[in-house]
mmCIF file of C-alpha atoms in Angstrom:
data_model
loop_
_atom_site.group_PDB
_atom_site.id
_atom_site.type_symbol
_atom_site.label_atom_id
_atom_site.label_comp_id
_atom_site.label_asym_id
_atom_site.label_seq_id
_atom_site.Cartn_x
_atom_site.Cartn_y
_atom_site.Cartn_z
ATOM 1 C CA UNK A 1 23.022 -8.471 -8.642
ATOM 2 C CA UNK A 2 19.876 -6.460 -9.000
ATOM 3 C CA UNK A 3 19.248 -3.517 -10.946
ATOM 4 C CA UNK A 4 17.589 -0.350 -10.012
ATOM 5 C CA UNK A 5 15.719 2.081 -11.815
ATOM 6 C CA UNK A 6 17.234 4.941 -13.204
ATOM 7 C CA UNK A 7 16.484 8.500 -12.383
ATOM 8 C CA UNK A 8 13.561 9.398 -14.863
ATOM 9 C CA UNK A 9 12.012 5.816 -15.157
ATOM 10 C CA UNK A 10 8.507 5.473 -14.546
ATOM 11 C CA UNK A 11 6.565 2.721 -12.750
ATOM 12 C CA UNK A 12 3.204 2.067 -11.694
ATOM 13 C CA UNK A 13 2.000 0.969 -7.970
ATOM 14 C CA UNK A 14 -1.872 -0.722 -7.034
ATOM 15 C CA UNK A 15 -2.816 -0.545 -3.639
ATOM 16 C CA UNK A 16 -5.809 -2.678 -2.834
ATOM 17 C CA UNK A 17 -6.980 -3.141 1.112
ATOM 18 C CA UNK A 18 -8.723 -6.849 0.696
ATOM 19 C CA UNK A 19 -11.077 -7.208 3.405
ATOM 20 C CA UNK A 20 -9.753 -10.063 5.280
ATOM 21 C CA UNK A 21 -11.277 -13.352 4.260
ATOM 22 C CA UNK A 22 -15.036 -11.771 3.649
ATOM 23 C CA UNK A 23 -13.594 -9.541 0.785
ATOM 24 C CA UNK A 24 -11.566 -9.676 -2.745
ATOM 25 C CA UNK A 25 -9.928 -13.237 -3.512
ATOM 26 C CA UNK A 26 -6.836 -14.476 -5.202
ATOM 27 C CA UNK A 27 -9.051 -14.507 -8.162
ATOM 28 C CA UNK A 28 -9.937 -11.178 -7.391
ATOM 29 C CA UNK A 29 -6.832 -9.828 -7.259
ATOM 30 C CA UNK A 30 -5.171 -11.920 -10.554
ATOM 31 C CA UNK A 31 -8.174 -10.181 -12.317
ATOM 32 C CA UNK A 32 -6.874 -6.200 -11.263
ATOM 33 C CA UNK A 33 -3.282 -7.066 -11.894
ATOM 34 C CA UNK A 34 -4.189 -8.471 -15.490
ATOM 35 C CA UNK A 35 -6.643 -5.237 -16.189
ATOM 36 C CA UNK A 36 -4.429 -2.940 -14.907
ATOM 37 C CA UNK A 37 -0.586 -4.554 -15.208
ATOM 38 C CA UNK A 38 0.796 -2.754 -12.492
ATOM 39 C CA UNK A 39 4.666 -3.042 -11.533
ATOM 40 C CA UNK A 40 4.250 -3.142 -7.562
ATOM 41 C CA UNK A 41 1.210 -4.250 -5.793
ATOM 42 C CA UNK A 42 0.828 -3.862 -2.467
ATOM 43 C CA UNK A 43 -2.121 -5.514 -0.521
ATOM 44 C CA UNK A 44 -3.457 -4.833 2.984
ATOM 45 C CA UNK A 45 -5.751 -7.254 5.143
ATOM 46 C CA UNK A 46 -4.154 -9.826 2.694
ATOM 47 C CA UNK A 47 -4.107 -13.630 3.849
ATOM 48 C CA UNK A 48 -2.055 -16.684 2.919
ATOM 49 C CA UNK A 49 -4.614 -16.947 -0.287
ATOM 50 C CA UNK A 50 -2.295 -14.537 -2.225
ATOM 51 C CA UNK A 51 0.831 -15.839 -0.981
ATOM 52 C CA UNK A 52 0.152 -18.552 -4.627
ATOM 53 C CA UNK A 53 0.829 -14.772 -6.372
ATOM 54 C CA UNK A 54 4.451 -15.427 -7.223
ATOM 55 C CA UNK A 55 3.719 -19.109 -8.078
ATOM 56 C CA UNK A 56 1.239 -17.706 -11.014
ATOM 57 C CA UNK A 57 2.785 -14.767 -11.872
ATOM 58 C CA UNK A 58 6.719 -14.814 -11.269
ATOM 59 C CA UNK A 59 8.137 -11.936 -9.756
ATOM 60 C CA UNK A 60 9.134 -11.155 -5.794
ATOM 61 C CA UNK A 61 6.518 -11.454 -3.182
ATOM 62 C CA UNK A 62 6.489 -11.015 0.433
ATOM 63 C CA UNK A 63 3.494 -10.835 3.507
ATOM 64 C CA UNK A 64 4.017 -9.614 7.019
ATOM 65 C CA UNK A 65 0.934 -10.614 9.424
ATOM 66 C CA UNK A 66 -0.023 -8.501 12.020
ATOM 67 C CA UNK A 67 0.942 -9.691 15.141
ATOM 68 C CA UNK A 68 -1.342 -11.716 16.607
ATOM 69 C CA UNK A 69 -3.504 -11.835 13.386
ATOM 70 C CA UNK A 70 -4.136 -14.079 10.715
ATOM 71 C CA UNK A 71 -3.890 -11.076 8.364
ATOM 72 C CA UNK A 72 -1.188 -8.128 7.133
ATOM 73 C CA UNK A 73 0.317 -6.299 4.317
ATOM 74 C CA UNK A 74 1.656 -8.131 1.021
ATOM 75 C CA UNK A 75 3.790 -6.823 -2.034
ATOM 76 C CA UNK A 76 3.825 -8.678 -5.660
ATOM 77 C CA UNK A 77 6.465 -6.962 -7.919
ATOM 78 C CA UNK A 78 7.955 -7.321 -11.174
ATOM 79 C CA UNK A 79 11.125 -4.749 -9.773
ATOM 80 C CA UNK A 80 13.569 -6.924 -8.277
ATOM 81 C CA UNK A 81 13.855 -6.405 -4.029
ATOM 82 C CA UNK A 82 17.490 -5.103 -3.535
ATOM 83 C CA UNK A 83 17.580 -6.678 0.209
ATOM 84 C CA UNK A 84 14.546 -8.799 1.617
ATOM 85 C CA UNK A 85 11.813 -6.620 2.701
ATOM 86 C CA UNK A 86 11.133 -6.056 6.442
ATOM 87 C CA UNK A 87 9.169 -4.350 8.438
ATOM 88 C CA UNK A 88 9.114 -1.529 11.167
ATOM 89 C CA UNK A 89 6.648 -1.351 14.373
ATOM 90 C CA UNK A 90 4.451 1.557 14.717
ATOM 91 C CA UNK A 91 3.435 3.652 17.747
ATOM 92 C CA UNK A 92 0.256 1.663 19.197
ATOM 93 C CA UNK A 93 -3.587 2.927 19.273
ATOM 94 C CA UNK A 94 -5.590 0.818 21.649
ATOM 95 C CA UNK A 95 -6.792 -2.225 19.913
ATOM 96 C CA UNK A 96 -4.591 -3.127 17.183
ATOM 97 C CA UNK A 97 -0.761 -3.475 17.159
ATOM 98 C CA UNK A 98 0.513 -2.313 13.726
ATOM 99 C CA UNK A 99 3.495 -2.371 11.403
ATOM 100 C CA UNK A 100 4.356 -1.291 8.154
ATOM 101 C CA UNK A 101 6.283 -3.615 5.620
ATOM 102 C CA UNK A 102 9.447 -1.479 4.009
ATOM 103 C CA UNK A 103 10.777 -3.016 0.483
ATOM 104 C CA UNK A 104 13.680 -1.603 -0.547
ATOM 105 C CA UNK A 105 14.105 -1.350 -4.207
ATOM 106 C CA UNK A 106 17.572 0.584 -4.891
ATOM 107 C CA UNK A 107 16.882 3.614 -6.539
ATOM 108 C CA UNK A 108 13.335 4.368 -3.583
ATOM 109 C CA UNK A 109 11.750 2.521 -0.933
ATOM 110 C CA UNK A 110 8.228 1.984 -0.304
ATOM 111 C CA UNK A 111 6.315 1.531 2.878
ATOM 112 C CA UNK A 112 3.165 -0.918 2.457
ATOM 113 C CA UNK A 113 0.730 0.455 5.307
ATOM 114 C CA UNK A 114 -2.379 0.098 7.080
ATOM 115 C CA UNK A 115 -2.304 2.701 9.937
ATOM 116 C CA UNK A 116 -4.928 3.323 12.991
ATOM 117 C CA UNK A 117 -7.800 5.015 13.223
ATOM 118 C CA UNK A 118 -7.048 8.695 14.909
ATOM 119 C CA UNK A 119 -5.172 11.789 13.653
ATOM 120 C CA UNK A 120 -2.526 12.341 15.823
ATOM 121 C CA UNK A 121 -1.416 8.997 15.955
ATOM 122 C CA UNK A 122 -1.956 8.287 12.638
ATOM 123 C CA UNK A 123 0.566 11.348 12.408
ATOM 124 C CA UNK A 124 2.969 9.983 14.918
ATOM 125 C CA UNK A 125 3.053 6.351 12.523
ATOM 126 C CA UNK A 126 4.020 8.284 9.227
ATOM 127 C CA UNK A 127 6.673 10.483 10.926
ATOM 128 C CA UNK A 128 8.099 6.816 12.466
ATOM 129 C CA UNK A 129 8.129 5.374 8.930
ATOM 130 C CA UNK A 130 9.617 8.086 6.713
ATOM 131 C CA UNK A 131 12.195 7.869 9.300
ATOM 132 C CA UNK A 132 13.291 4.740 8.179
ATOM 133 C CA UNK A 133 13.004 5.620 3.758
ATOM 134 C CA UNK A 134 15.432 6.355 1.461
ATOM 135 C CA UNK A 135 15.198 10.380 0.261
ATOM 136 C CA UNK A 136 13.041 9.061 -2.880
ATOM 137 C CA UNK A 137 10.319 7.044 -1.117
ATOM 138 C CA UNK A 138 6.543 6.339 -1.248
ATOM 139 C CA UNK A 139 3.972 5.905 1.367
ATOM 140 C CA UNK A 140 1.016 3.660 0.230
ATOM 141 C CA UNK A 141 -1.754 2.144 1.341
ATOM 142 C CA UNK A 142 -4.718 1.966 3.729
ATOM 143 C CA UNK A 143 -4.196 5.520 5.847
ATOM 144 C CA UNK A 144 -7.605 5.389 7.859
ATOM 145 C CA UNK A 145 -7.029 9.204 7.495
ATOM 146 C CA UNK A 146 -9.890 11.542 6.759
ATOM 147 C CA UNK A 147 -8.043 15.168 7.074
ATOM 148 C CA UNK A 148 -4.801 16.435 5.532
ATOM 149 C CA UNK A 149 -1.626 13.721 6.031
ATOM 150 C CA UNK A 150 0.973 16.896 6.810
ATOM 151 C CA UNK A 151 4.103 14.626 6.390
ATOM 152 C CA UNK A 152 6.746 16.842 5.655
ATOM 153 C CA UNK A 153 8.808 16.884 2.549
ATOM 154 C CA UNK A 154 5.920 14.241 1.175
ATOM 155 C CA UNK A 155 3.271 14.983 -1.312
ATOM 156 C CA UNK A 156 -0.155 13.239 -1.549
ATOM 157 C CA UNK A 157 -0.005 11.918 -5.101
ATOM 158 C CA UNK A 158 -2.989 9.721 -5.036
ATOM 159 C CA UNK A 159 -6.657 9.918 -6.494
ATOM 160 C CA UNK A 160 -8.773 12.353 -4.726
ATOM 161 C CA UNK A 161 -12.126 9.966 -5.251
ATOM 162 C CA UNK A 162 -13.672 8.413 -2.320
ATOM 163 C CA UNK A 163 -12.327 5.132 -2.005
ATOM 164 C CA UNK A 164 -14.255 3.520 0.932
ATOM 165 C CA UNK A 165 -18.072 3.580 2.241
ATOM 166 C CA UNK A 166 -17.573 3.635 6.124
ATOM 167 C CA UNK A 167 -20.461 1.197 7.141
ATOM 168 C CA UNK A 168 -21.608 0.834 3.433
ATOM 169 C CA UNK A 169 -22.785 4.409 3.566
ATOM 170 C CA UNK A 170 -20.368 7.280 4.324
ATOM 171 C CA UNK A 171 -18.106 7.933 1.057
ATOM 172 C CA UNK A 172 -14.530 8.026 2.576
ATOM 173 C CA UNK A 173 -11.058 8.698 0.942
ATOM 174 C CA UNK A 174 -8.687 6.544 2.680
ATOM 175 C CA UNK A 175 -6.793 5.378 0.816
ATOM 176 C CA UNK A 176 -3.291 7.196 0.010
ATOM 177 C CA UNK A 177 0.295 7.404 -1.735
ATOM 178 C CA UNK A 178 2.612 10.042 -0.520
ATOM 179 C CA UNK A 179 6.170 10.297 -2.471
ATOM 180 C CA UNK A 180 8.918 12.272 -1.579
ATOM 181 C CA UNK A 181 11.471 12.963 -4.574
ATOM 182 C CA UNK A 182 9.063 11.470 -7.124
ATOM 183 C CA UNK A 183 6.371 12.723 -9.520
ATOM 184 C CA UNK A 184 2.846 11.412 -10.637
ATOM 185 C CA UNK A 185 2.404 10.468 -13.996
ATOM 186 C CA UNK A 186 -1.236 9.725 -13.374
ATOM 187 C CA UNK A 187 -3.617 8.540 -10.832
ATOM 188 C CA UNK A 188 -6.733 6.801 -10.753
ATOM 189 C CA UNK A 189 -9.487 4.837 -7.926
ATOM 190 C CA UNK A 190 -10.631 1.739 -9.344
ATOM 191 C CA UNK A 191 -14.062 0.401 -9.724
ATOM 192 C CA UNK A 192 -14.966 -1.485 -5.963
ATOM 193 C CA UNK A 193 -15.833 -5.172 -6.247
ATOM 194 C CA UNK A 194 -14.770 -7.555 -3.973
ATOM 195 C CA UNK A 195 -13.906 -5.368 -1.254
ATOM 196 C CA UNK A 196 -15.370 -2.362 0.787
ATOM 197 C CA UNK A 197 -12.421 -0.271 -0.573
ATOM 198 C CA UNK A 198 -11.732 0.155 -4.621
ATOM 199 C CA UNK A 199 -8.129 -0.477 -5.528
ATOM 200 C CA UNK A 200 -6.007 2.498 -6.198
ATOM 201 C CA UNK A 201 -3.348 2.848 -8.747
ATOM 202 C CA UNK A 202 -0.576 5.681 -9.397
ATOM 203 C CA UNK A 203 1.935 5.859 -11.688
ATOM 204 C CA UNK A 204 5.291 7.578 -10.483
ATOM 205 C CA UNK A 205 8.657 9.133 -12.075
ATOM 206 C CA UNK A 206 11.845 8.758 -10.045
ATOM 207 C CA UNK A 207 13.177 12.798 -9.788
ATOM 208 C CA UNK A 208 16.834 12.992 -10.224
#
C-alpha cells in the first residue's frame, strides 16, 4: 500500500525539456537532481538514455514516447505512484500528435506536458487535461505558450524568468507549472546548460 501526502506537506517538482538527443544527457540530468534534490522530476523530449534513472537512483520512473517518435515525457520520483501512470491524447495541431503523461500520486495528480505551438489550441490541450486531474493537481512542463495560460481554477506558480532563447536569440518563457488547490513555497529557473531551455523547479504545499 502506498502512502500519500498529507494536506500541508510540501514537495518540490523540476521540469527540464532535454532537447532530444542534441541536448542535456543522463549525466546531465543526474547532475540537476543531485544540485537541486528535487522530489518529482519530470522530463520532456526525454529518450531511452534516462530510462537507467531508477536503476541509479531508486525511486518510480516512467516515459511515454510520442507517437511515432523516438522521444516523450518522463517522471523520476521519490513519492510512490498510487496506480501506474498513463497518459491522455491531446487535441492535434498540424505536425505533431501529442499527449500528456498523468501520474497519479493520492493526495494530487500531475500532468507531465509538452503542448503545441498556437494559443487556442494550446488552450483547447489544458482544458482536455485538467479534465482528467484530481481537484489538487499540477500542470508542468514545456507549454510553448507565450501569452497568459487562462485555465480556470489554476494558478501559474512558476518562475517568471525567460526560460528558452527561440532560435538562440529571442528570450522566451515557456516553460510553466499551474496548480489548482496547492500553494508555492518558492520558485526558481535554473542556470541553461545542456539544453536550449534551463530547468525549472517549484516547490508546492498541498491546501487542505
Amino acid at each position: 500500500m502506498t502512502t500519500s501526502l498529507q494536506s500541508g506537506a510540501s514537495f518540490k517538482i523540476l521540469s527540464w525539456n532535454l532537447y532530444r538527443w542534441e541536448g542535456a544527457s543522463l549525466e546531465d540530468v543526474l547532475t540537476v537532481i543531485r544540485a537541486e534534490d528535487p522530489d518529482i522530476v519530470v522530463m520532456q523530449e526525454a529518450q531511452t538514455a534516462v530510462d537507467e534513472l531508477p536503476e541509479i537512483l531508486g525511486g518510480y520512473y516512467d516515459r511515454i514516447p510520442l507517437p511515432g517518435r523516438p522521444h516523450g515525457t518522463a517522471c523520476w520520483s521519490r513519492l510512490p505512484f498510487t496506480r501506474p501512470p498513463s497518459f491522455c491524447r491531446l487535441p492535434r495541431g498540424l505536425l505533431v500528435k501529442r499527449t500528456a503523461q498523468l501520474i497519479d500520486f493520492g493526495s494530487f495528480s500531475l500532468a507531465n506536458v509538452h503542448l503545441s505551438h498556437g494559443q487556442i489550441l494550446n488552450r483547447r490541450q489544458l482544458r482536455s487535461i485538467s479534465a482528467n486531474m484530481r481537484h489538487r493537481a499540477v500542470i508542468m512542463g514545456d507549454f510553448n505558450l507565450v501569452g497568459p495560460v487562462l485555465l480556470p481554477g489554476f494558478l501559474d506558480v512558476g518562475p517568471k524568468e525567460k526560460t528558452h532563447r527561440m532560435l538562440n536569440h529571442v528570450p522566451l518563457r515557456l516553460d510553466r507549472c499551474l496548480v489548482r488547490g496547492l500553494s508555492r513555497l518558492e520558485a526558481r529557473a535554473l542556470p541553461r546548460f545542456g539544453s536550449d531551455h534551463r530547468p525549472i523547479s517549484v516547490t508546492l504545499r498541498l491546501g487542505a
